[in-house]
Tab-separated table of C-alpha atoms and ligand atoms in Angstrom:
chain	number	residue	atom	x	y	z
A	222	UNK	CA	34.540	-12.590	-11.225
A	223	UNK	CA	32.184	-13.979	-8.946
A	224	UNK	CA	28.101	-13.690	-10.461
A	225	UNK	CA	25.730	-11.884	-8.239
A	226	UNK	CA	22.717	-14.072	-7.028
A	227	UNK	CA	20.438	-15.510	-9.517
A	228	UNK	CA	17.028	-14.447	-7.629
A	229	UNK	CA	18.025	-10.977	-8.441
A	230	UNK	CA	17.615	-12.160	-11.957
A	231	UNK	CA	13.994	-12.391	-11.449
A	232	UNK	CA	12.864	-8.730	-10.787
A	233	UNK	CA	13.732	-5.780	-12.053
A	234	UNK	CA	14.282	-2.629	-10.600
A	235	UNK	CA	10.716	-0.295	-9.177
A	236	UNK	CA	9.346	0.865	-12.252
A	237	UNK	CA	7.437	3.571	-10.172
A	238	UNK	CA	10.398	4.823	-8.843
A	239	UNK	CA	11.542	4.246	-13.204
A	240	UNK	CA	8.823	7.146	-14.188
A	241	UNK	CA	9.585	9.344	-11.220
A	242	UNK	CA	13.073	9.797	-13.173
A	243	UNK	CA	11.205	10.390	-16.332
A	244	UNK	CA	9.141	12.785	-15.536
A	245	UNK	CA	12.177	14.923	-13.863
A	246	UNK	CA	14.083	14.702	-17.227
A	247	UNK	CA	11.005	15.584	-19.188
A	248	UNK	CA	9.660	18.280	-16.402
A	249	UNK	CA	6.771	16.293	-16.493
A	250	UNK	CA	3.525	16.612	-13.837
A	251	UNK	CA	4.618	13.239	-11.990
A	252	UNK	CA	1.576	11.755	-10.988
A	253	UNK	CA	3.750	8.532	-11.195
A	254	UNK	CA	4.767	7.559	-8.063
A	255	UNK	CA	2.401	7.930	-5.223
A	256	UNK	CA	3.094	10.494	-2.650
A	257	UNK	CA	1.660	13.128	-1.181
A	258	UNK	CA	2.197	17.134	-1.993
A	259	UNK	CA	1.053	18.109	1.574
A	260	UNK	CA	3.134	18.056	4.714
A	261	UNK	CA	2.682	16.275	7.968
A	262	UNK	CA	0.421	18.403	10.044
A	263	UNK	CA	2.430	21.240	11.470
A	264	UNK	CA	2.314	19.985	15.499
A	265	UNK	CA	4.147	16.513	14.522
A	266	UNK	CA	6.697	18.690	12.627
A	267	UNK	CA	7.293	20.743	15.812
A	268	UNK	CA	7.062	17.602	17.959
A	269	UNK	CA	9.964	16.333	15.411
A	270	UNK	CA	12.366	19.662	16.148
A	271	UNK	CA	12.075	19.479	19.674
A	272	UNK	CA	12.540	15.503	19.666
A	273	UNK	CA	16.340	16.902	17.464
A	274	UNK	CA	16.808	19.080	19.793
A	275	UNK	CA	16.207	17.167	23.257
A	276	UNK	CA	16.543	13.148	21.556
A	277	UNK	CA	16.276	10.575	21.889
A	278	UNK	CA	19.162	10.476	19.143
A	279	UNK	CA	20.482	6.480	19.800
A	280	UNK	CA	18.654	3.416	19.038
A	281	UNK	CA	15.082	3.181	20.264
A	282	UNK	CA	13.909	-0.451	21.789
A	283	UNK	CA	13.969	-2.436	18.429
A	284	UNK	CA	10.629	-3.302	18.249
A	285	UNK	CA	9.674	0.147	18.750
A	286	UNK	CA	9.689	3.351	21.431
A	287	UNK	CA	7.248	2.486	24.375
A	288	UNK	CA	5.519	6.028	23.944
A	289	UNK	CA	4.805	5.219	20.066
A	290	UNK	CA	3.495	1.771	20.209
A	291	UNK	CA	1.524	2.656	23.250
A	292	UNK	CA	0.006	5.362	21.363
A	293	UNK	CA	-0.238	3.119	17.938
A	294	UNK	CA	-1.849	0.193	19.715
A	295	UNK	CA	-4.506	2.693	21.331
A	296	UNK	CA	-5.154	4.061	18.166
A	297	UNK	CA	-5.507	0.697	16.091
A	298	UNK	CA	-7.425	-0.736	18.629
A	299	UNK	CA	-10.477	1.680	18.082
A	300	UNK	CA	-9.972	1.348	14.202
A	301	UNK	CA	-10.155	-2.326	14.207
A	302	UNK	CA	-12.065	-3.070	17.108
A	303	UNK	CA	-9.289	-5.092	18.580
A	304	UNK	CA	-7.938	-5.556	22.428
A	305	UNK	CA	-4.282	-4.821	21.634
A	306	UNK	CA	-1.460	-4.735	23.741
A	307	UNK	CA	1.565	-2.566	22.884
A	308	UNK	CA	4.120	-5.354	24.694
A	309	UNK	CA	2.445	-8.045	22.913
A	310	UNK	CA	0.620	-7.093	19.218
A	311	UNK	CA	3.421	-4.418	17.905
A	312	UNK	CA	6.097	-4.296	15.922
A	313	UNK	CA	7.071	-1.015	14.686
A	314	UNK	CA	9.362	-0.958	11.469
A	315	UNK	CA	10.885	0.832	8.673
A	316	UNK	CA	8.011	1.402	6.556
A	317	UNK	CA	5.319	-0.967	5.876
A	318	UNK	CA	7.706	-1.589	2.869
A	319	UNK	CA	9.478	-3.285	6.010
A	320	UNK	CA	6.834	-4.330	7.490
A	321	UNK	CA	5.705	-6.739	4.507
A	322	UNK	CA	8.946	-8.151	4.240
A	323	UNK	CA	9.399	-9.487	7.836
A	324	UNK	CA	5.802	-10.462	7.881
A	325	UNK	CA	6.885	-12.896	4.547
A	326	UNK	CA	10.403	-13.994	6.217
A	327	UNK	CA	8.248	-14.552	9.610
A	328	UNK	CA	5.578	-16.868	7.646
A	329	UNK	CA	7.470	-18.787	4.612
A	330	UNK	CA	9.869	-21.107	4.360
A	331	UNK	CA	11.671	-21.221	0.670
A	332	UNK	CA	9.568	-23.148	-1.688
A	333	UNK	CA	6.335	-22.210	0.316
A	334	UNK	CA	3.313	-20.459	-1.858
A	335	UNK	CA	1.817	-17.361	-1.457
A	336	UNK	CA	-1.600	-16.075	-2.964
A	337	UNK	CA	-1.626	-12.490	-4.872
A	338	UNK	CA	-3.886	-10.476	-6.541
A	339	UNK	CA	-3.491	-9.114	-9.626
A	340	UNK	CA	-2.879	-6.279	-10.295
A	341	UNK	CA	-0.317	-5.884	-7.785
A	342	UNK	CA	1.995	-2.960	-5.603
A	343	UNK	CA	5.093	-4.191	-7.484
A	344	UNK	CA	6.965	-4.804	-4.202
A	345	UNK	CA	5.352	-8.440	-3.209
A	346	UNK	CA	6.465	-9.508	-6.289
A	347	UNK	CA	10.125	-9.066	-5.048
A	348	UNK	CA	9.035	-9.748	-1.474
A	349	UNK	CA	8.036	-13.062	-1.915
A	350	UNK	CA	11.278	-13.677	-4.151
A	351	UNK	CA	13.524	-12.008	-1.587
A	352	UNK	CA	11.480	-14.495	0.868
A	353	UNK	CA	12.147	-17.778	-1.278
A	354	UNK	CA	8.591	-18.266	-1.574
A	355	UNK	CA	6.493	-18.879	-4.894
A	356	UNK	CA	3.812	-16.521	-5.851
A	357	UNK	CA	0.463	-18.103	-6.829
A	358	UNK	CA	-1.059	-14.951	-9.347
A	359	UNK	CA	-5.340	-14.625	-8.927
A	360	UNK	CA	-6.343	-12.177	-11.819
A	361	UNK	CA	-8.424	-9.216	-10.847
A	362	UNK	CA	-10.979	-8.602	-13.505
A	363	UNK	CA	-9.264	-5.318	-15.287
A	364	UNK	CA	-12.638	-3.622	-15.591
A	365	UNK	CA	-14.291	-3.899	-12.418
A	366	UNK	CA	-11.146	-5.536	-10.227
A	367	UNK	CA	-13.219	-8.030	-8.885
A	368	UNK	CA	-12.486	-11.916	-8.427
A	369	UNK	CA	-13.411	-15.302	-9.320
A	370	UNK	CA	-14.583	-16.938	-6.125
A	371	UNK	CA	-14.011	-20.475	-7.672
A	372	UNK	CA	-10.108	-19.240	-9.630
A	373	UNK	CA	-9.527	-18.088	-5.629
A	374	UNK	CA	-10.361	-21.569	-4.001
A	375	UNK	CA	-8.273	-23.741	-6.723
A	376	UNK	CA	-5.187	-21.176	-5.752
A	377	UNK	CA	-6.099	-22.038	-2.228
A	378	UNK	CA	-5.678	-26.460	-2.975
A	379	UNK	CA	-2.352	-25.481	-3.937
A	380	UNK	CA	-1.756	-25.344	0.121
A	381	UNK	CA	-0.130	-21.375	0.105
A	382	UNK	CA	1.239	-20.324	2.905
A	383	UNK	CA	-0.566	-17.058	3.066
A	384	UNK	CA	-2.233	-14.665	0.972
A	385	UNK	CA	-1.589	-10.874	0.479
A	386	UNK	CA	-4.129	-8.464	0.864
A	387	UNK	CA	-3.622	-4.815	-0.049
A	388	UNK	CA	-6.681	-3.180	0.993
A	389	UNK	CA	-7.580	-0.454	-0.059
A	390	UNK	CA	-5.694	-1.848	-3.051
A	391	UNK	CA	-2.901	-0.278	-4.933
A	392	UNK	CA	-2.805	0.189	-8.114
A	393	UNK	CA	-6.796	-0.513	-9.113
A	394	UNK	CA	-8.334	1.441	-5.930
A	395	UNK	CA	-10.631	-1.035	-4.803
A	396	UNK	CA	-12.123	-1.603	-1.262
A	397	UNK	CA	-12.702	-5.361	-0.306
A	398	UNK	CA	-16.480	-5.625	0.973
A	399	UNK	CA	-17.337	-7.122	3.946
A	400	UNK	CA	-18.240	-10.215	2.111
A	401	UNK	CA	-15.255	-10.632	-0.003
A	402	UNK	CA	-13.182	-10.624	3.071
A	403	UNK	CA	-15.385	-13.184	4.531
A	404	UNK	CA	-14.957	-15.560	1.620
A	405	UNK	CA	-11.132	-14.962	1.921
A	406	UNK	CA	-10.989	-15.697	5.868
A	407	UNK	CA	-13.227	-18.706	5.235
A	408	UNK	CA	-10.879	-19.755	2.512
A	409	UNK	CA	-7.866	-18.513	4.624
A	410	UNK	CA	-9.226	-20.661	7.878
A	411	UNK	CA	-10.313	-24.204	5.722
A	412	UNK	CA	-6.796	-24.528	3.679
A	413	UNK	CA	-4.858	-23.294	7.145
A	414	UNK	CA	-3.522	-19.906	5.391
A	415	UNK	CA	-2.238	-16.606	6.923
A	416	UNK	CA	-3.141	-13.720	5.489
A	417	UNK	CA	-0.603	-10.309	5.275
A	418	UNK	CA	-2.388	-7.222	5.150
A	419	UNK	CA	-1.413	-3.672	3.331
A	420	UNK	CA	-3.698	-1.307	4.661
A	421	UNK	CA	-1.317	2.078	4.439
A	422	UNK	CA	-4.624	3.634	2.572
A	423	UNK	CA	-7.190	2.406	5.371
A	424	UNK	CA	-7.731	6.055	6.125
A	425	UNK	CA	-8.404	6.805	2.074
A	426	UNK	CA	-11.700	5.628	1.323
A	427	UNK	CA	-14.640	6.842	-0.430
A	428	UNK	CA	-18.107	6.695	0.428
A	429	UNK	CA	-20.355	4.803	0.529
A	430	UNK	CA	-16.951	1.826	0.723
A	431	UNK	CA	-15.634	1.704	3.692
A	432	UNK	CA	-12.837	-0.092	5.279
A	433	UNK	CA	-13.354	-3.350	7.304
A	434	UNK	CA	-10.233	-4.836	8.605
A	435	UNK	CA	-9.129	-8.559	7.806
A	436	UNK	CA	-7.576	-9.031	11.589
A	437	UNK	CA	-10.891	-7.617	12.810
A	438	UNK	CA	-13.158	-10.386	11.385
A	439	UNK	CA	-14.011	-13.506	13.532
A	440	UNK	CA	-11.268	-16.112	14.087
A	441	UNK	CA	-9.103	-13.914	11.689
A	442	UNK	CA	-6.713	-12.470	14.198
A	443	UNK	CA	-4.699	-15.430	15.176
A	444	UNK	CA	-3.558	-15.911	11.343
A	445	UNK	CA	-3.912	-12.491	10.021
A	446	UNK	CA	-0.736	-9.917	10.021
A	447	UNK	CA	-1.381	-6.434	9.473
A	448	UNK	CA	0.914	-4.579	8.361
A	449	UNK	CA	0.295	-0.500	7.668
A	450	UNK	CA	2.142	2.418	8.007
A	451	UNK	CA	1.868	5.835	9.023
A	452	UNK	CA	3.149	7.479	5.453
A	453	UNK	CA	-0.240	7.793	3.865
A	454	UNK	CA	-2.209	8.641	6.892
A	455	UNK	CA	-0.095	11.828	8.024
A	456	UNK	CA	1.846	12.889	4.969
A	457	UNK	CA	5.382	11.450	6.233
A	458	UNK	CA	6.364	9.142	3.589
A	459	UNK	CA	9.818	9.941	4.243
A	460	UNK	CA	9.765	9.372	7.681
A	461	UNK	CA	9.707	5.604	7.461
A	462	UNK	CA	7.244	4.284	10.229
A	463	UNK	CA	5.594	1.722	9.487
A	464	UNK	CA	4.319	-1.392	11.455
A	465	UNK	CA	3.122	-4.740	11.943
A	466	UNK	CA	-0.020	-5.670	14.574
A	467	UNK	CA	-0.227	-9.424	14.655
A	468	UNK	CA	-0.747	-12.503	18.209
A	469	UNK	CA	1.946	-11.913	20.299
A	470	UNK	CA	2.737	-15.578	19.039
A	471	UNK	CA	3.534	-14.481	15.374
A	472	UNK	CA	4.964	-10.957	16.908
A	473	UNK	CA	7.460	-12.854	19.068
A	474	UNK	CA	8.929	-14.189	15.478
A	475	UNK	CA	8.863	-11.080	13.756
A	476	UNK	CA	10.791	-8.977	16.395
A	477	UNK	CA	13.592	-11.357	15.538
A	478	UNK	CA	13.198	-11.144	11.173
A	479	UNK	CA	12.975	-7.056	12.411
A	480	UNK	CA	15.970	-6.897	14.477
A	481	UNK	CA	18.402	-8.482	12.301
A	482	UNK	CA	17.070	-6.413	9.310
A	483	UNK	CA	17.310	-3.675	10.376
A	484	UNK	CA	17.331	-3.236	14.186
A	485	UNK	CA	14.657	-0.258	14.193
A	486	UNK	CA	13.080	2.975	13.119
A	487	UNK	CA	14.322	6.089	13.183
A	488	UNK	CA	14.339	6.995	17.462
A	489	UNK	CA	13.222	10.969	17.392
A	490	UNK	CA	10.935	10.303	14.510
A	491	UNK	CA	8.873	7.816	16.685
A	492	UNK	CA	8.891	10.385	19.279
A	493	UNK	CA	7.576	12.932	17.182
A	494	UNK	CA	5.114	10.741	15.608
A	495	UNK	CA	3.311	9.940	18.247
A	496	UNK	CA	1.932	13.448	18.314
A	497	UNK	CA	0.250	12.260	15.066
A	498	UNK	CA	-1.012	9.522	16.169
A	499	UNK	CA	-3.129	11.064	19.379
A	500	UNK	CA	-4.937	13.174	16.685
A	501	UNK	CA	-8.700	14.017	17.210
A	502	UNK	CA	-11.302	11.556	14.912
A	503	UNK	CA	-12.062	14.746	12.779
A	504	UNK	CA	-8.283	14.612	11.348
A	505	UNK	CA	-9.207	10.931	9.970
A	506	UNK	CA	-12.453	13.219	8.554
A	507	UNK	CA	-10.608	16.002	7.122
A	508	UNK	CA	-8.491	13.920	5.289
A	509	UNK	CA	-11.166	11.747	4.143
A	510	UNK	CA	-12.877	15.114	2.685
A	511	UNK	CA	-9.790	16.211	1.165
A	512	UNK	CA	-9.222	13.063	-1.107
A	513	UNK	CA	-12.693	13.415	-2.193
A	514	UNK	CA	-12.793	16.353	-3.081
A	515	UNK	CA	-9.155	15.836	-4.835
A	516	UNK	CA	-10.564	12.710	-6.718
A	517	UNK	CA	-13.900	14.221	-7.830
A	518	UNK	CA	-11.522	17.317	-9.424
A	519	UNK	CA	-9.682	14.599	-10.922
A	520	UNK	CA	-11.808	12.367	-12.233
A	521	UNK	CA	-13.593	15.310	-13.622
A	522	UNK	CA	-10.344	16.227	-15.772
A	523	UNK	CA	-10.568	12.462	-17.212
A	524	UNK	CA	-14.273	12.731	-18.058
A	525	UNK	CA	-13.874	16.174	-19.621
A	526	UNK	CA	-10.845	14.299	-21.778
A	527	UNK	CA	-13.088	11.400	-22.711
A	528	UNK	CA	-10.989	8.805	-21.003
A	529	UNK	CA	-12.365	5.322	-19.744
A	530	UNK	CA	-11.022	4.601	-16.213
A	531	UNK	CA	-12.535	2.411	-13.220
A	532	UNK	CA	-13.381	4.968	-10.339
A	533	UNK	CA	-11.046	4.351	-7.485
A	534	UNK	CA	-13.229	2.502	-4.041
A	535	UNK	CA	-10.235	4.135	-1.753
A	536	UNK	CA	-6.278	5.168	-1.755
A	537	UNK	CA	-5.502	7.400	-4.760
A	538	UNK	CA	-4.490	5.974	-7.885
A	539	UNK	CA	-6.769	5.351	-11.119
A	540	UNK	CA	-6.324	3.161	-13.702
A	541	UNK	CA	-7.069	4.425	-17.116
A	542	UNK	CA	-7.851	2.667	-20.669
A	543	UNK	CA	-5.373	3.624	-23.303
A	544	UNK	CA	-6.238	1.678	-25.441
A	545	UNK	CA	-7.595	4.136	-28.046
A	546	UNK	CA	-4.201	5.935	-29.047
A	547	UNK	CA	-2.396	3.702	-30.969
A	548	UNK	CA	0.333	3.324	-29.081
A	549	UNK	CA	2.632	0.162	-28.833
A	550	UNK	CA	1.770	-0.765	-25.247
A	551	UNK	CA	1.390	1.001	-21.849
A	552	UNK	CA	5.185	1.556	-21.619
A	553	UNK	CA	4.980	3.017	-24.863
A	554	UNK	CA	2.673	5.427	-24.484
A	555	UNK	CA	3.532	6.474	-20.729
A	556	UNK	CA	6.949	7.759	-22.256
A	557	UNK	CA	5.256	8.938	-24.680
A	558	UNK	CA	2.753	10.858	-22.476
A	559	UNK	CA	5.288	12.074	-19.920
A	560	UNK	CA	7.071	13.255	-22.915
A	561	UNK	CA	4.930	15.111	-25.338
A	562	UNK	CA	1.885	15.696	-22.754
A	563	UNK	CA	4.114	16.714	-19.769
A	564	UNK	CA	1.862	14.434	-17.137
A	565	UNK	CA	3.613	11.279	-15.808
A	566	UNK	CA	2.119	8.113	-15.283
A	567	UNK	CA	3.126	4.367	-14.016
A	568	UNK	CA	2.497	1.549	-17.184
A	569	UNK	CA	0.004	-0.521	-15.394
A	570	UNK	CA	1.641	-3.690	-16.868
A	571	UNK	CA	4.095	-3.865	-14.207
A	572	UNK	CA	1.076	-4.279	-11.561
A	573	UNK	CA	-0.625	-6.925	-13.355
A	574	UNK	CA	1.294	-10.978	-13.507
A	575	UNK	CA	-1.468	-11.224	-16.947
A	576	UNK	CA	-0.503	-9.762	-20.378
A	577	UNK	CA	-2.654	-6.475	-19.539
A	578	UNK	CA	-1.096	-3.644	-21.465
A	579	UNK	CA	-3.954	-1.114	-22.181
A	580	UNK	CA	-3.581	0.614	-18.665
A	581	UNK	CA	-2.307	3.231	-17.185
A	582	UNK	CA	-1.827	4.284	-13.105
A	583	UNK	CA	-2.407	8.135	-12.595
A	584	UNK	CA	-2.207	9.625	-8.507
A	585	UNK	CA	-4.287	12.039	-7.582
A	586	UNK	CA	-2.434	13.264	-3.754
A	587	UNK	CA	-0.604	16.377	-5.416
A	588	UNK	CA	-2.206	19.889	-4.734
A	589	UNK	CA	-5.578	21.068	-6.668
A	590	UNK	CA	-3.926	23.392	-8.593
A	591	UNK	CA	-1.181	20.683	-9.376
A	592	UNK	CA	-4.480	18.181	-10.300
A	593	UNK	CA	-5.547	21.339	-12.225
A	594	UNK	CA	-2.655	21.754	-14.288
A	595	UNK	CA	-2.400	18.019	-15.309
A	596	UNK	CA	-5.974	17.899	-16.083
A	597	UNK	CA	-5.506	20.319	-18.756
A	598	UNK	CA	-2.666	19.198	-20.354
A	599	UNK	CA	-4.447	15.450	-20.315
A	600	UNK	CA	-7.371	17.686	-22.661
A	601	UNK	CA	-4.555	17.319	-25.242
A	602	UNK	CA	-4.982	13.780	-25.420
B	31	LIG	N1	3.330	3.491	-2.731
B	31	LIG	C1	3.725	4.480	-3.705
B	31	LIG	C2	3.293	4.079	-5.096
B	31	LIG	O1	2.771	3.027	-5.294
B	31	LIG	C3	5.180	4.780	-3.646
B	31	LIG	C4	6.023	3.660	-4.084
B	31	LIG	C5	7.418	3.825	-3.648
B	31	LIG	O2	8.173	4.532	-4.304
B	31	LIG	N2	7.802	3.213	-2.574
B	31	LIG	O3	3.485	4.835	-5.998
């Protein structure tokens, strides 16, 4: 028999999507993988029946429906204080899961290097495989998730291509300052680097952090791509919209990694969505409240239970120590937990490139009285 290819060898399969499975066959809270309980708000879901019922049902224009990246580019323009063009800046995709892939097969040649930050969302790992490219790990401190300015510029002589950036970051929660980003762009603009962008959370930050875009920065847009989605920001993780905003120089690649991946999003969904994305400011607001008040709840659980954790800057995961319970490793004692505790968990060891095996990733977007529940069985711990 023929073999399979050998850079499948070098991943394995999404151990988030591993513990969602877990906690089903243990009936386990799954505050595993991260997705919201709530639903899109209810006038994009009736926007979405009528779009059923009237279409468009065939292929939309592959880089995206008109209406949707018109209303998309108006929409990230304000955020980011950018002049964008919906002809020009957009390419809408399947997912920002998508989204990072064609920005990697736009950018990188096999053999080319690419700067990531670890802990990492387990995908550019296979991204950048998928890609050809070699990742270049920079550790995140596991405590505070900060970085060594000086560990970042040696990465940087080794001539990457581009660096990743998921900000808000997933798993640890942190929010890039102002000046961190600045350091990066500098670094990004001496050593001739692009930068990719994950900003699905960019709506999910807490106060006093807030969110300062990497495109938005001086000099940054020509070699940044941003690439988001609209799953976080309007509860439609299903619905696979994502996007890329990038110069209509690096767009005019893309469209053509896009196409032949996967020719486009889904057509009546993009209609629908673009109800979503004409929302007032004070839905952005609303949110904002509501994951503060779901992560003070939460956090409050792992304070009342004694547990060490770093307190999230944005999106909603935490990472917590486990370090005190004897248990083999993090893999160990998330079976364990989902298991005997009946609260699911992701082993924070497959975020980080280092040996770190004394965390754990909990998600705090379910319901309060689902963030209630799991809180008290975590007292058992
Ligand atoms: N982004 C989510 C997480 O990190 C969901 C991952 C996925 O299943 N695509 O948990």
């Amino acid at each position: 028999m023929p073999t399979t290819a050998k850079r499948l060898c070098n991943f394995t399969e999404s151990v988030i999507r591993e513990m969602t499975r877990i906690a089903s066959q243990h009936g386990a809270i799954n505050l595993s993988q991260g997705f919201p309980d709530a639903d899109p708000p209810p006038q994009v879901i009736e926007a979405a029946v009528q779009a059923m019922q009237q279409g468009p049902h065939q292929y939309a224009v592959t880089w995206g429906a008109p209406n949707f990246r018109k209303a998309l580019a108006e929409k990230q323009a304000q955020w980011m204080g950018l002049d964008l063009h919906h002809d020009e800046h957009v390419v809408v995709t399947c997912g920002s899961t998508e989204a990072m892939m064609v920005a990697l097969m736009t950018v990188c040649d096999p053999g080319d290097k690419v700067i990531i930050f670890s802990p990492f969302y387990e995908n550019y790992g296979a991204d950048t495989i998928l890609s050809g490219a070699k990742p270049i790990f920079v550790p995140l401190d596991p405590t505070d998730f900060n970085f060594d300015p000086l560990v970042l510029r040696e990465a940087f002589k080794q001539k990457p291509k581009a660096l990743i950036l998921c900000n808000p970051s997933n798993p640890c929660g942190k929010v890039f300052t102002h000046e961190e980003l600045t350091l990066i762009a500098d670094l990004a603009k001496e050593f001739d680097t692009f930068v990719i962008t994950d900003e699905v959370y960019e709506h999910i930050v807490y106060p006093p952090h807030t969110h300062c875009y990497m495109a938005g920065l001086p000099e940054m847009f020509e070699r940044t791509i941003s690439c988001s989605s609209l799953s976080k920001t309007y509860n439609m993780t299903g619905w696979r919209l994502g996007y890329i905003i990038a110069s209509a120089k690096i767009i005019a690649q893309a469209r053509k990694v896009h196409d032949f991946l996967t020719v486009g999003a889904a057509a009546p969904l993009q209609e629908a969505a673009t109800v979503a994305l004409q929302l007032p400011q004070n839905y952005y607001k609303e949110m904002q409240q509501s994951y503060i008040r779901k992560r003070d709840l939460f956090l409050g659980y792992l304070d009342k239970a004694n547990l060490q954790y770093t307190s999230p800057q944005g999106a909603y995961y935490v990472m917590v120590d486990c370090s005190g319970f004897n248990a083999r490793d993090d893999v160990s004692f998330c079976h364990w937990m989902a298991k005997e505790i009946g609260v699911a968990a992701v082993p924070g060891s497959s975020f980080f490139h280092e040996p770190v095996k004394h965390l754990i990733r909990l998600h705090f977007a379910r319901d309060e009285d689902v963030l209630c529940a799991a809180g008290e069985k975590l007292q058992r711990l």
